Amino acid sequence: MVGHSLTVITLQAGVALHLLERSGADAGPPADLAASLEAIRSTSKDALAELRTTLGVFATERVRDDPGLGPEEVRAPRLGLARLGQLVGALRSAGRAVEVRTGAWSSPEPLPAAVDQAAFRIIQEALTNVVRHAGPATATVTLERSEDALRIAVTNDGPPPAGWEEGHGIRGMRERAAAVGGTLEVRPADPGGLAVHAVLPLVRVPV
């Protein structure tokens, strides 16, 4: 989440600088500039708060490894699909069009924690890739839950990718899917952009 937040900060800073140049020295700051700067401030605060949470997790591990450090237990909020709205909202505040669609959803029961976190991280990385590589494309996130799997699709309507290669981001998504027994496929979409499809099983098959 910290990496995504910093990406949004960069986007908002670019918008602010562009508006400042366009406004001219004597015209005064336009309302859009103030909104962009406010978004930068808000996103920066979120990034710093999450960094503190991450450091808290490391502190917790030290307490568990060495009980002599003290009985305190630092609890960090889990990153799962409950935070998808926050993730999408940050992108929209940066001027990105993101649509979220929920298809079939077989059960009101919570997702397994590992699947919930893997799903969020995959969507986060896929959307970050849209921001970095797809220009002003519109991104669509589709979620469907069956009895045995959670299916995720992240697509965009950007220009057809030319000579794209599987980098760290895609490998990271694939590893997250594999960690919960799932699969992930990335391929050029029709008519343009990249499509990320992940299937995360909800039931472990006995070996």
Coordinates of C-alpha atoms in Angstrom, one line a residue:
M1 CA 0.0 0.0 0.0
V2 CA 2.9 2.4 0.7
G3 CA 4.2 2.0 -2.8
H4 CA 0.7 2.6 -4.3
S5 CA 0.3 5.7 -2.1
L6 CA 3.6 7.1 -3.3
T7 CA 2.5 6.5 -6.9
V8 CA -0.6 8.6 -6.3
I9 CA 1.4 11.3 -4.6
T10 CA 3.6 11.5 -7.8
L11 CA 0.5 11.7 -10.0
Q12 CA -1.1 14.5 -7.9
A13 CA 2.2 16.4 -7.7
G14 CA 2.4 16.3 -11.5
V15 CA -1.2 17.6 -11.8
A16 CA -0.4 20.4 -9.4
L17 CA 2.7 21.5 -11.2
H18 CA 0.9 21.5 -14.5
L19 CA -1.9 23.6 -13.2
L20 CA 0.6 26.0 -11.6
E21 CA 2.4 26.6 -14.8
R22 CA -0.9 27.0 -16.7
S23 CA -2.3 29.5 -14.2
G24 CA 0.5 32.1 -14.7
A25 CA 2.3 34.1 -12.1
D26 CA -0.5 36.7 -11.6
A27 CA -3.6 34.6 -12.0
G28 CA -3.6 33.1 -8.6
P29 CA -4.0 29.4 -7.8
P30 CA -7.1 27.8 -9.4
A31 CA -9.5 25.7 -7.3
D32 CA -8.2 22.5 -9.0
L33 CA -4.7 23.2 -7.8
A34 CA -5.9 23.5 -4.2
A35 CA -7.7 20.2 -4.6
S36 CA -4.7 18.5 -6.0
L37 CA -2.4 19.8 -3.2
E38 CA -5.0 18.7 -0.6
A39 CA -5.0 15.2 -2.2
I40 CA -1.2 15.1 -1.9
R41 CA -1.4 16.0 1.7
S42 CA -4.0 13.4 2.5
T43 CA -2.3 10.6 0.6
S44 CA 1.0 11.4 2.2
K45 CA -0.5 11.1 5.7
D46 CA -2.0 7.7 4.7
A47 CA 1.4 6.5 3.5
L48 CA 3.1 7.6 6.7
A49 CA 0.4 6.0 8.8
E50 CA 0.9 2.7 7.0
L51 CA 4.6 3.0 7.4
R52 CA 4.1 3.3 11.1
T53 CA 1.9 0.2 11.1
T54 CA 4.5 -1.7 9.2
L55 CA 7.1 -0.8 11.7
G56 CA 4.7 -1.9 14.4
V57 CA 4.5 -5.3 12.8
F58 CA 8.3 -5.6 13.1
A59 CA 8.1 -4.5 16.7
T60 CA 5.5 -7.3 17.3
E61 CA 7.8 -9.9 15.9
R62 CA 10.6 -8.8 18.2
V63 CA 8.3 -9.1 21.2
R64 CA 7.3 -12.6 20.1
D65 CA 10.9 -13.6 19.6
D66 CA 12.1 -12.1 22.8
P67 CA 9.4 -12.0 25.6
G68 CA 11.8 -10.0 27.7
L69 CA 11.1 -6.9 25.6
G70 CA 7.6 -6.6 27.2
P71 CA 4.1 -8.0 27.0
E72 CA 2.7 -5.4 24.5
E73 CA 1.3 -6.7 21.2
V74 CA 1.0 -4.3 18.3
R75 CA -1.9 -5.2 16.1
A76 CA -2.0 -4.0 12.5
P77 CA -5.2 -3.7 10.4
R78 CA -5.3 -6.5 7.8
L79 CA -5.0 -5.4 4.2
G80 CA -8.0 -7.0 2.5
L81 CA -10.9 -6.3 0.1
A82 CA -12.5 -4.2 2.8
R83 CA -9.9 -1.5 1.8
L84 CA -10.6 -1.8 -1.9
G85 CA -12.8 1.3 -1.7
Q86 CA -10.0 3.3 -0.2
L87 CA -7.6 2.1 -2.8
V88 CA -10.0 3.0 -5.7
G89 CA -10.8 6.4 -4.0
A90 CA -7.2 7.4 -4.0
L91 CA -6.9 6.6 -7.7
R92 CA -10.0 8.6 -8.5
S93 CA -8.8 11.5 -6.5
A94 CA -5.8 11.5 -8.9
G95 CA -8.1 11.8 -11.9
R96 CA -8.1 8.1 -12.8
A97 CA -11.3 6.4 -13.9
V98 CA -11.8 3.1 -12.0
E99 CA -14.9 0.9 -12.1
V100 CA -15.5 -1.9 -9.6
R101 CA -17.9 -4.7 -10.6
T102 CA -19.1 -7.5 -8.3
G103 CA -20.5 -10.4 -10.1
A104 CA -21.8 -13.6 -8.5
W105 CA -21.1 -13.8 -4.8
S106 CA -22.1 -17.2 -3.4
S107 CA -21.6 -16.6 0.3
P108 CA -21.8 -13.8 2.9
E109 CA -19.1 -15.6 4.9
P110 CA -15.8 -13.8 5.2
L111 CA -13.0 -14.8 2.8
P112 CA -10.1 -16.8 4.3
A113 CA -7.6 -14.2 5.6
A114 CA -4.8 -15.3 3.3
V115 CA -7.1 -15.2 0.2
D116 CA -8.5 -11.8 1.3
Q117 CA -5.0 -10.3 1.6
A118 CA -3.7 -11.9 -1.6
A119 CA -6.7 -10.6 -3.6
F120 CA -6.2 -7.0 -2.3
R121 CA -2.5 -7.1 -3.1
I122 CA -3.1 -8.4 -6.6
I123 CA -5.6 -5.7 -7.4
Q124 CA -3.4 -3.1 -5.9
E125 CA -0.4 -4.1 -8.1
A126 CA -2.6 -4.4 -11.2
L127 CA -4.0 -0.9 -10.7
T128 CA -0.6 0.5 -10.0
N129 CA 0.6 -1.0 -13.3
V130 CA -2.3 0.8 -15.1
V131 CA -1.3 4.1 -13.6
R132 CA 2.4 3.6 -14.6
H133 CA 2.0 2.1 -18.1
A134 CA -1.5 2.7 -19.5
G135 CA -1.8 6.4 -19.8
P136 CA -5.2 7.9 -19.1
A137 CA -6.9 4.5 -19.5
T138 CA -10.0 3.5 -17.6
A139 CA -9.5 0.4 -15.3
T140 CA -12.2 -2.1 -14.4
V141 CA -12.0 -4.5 -11.5
T142 CA -14.3 -7.5 -11.5
L143 CA -14.8 -9.8 -8.5
E144 CA -16.8 -13.0 -8.5
R145 CA -17.0 -15.6 -5.7
S146 CA -18.1 -19.2 -6.2
E147 CA -18.3 -22.0 -3.7
D148 CA -14.7 -23.0 -4.4
A149 CA -12.9 -19.9 -5.7
L150 CA -12.5 -16.1 -5.8
R151 CA -12.1 -14.8 -9.4
I152 CA -10.4 -11.5 -10.0
A153 CA -10.1 -9.6 -13.3
V154 CA -8.4 -6.2 -13.7
T155 CA -8.6 -4.8 -17.2
N156 CA -8.0 -1.4 -18.9
D157 CA -8.9 0.2 -22.2
G158 CA -5.5 1.7 -22.8
P159 CA -3.5 1.3 -26.0
P160 CA -2.5 -2.2 -27.0
P161 CA 0.8 -3.0 -25.1
A162 CA 3.8 -3.2 -27.4
G163 CA 6.6 -5.6 -26.4
W164 CA 5.5 -5.8 -22.7
E165 CA 7.5 -8.0 -20.5
E166 CA 6.8 -9.7 -17.2
G167 CA 8.5 -7.5 -14.6
H168 CA 8.7 -7.6 -10.8
G169 CA 5.1 -6.4 -10.4
I170 CA 3.6 -9.3 -12.4
R171 CA 5.9 -11.8 -10.8
G172 CA 4.8 -10.5 -7.4
M173 CA 1.1 -11.0 -8.3
R174 CA 1.8 -14.5 -9.6
E175 CA 3.6 -15.4 -6.4
R176 CA 0.8 -14.1 -4.2
A177 CA -1.7 -16.1 -6.1
A178 CA 0.5 -19.2 -5.9
A179 CA 1.0 -18.8 -2.2
V180 CA -2.7 -19.5 -1.6
G181 CA -2.9 -22.3 -4.2
G182 CA -4.2 -20.1 -7.0
T183 CA -3.2 -19.1 -10.5
L184 CA -2.7 -15.8 -12.3
E185 CA -2.6 -15.0 -16.0
V186 CA -1.6 -11.7 -17.7
R187 CA -2.3 -11.2 -21.4
P188 CA -3.0 -8.4 -23.9
A189 CA -6.7 -7.5 -23.8
D190 CA -9.1 -6.9 -26.7
P191 CA -9.2 -4.2 -28.0
G192 CA -6.4 -2.8 -25.9
G193 CA -4.5 -2.7 -22.6
L194 CA -3.5 -5.7 -20.4
A195 CA -5.8 -8.0 -18.6
V196 CA -5.0 -9.6 -15.3
H197 CA -7.0 -12.7 -14.3
A198 CA -6.5 -14.5 -11.0
V199 CA -8.3 -17.6 -9.5
L200 CA -7.8 -18.0 -5.8
P201 CA -9.2 -21.3 -4.3
L202 CA -11.3 -21.1 -1.2
V203 CA -11.1 -24.8 -0.4
R204 CA -7.8 -26.6 0.1
V205 CA -7.6 -29.9 -1.7
P206 CA -6.1 -32.6 0.5
V207 CA -2.8 -33.8 -0.8

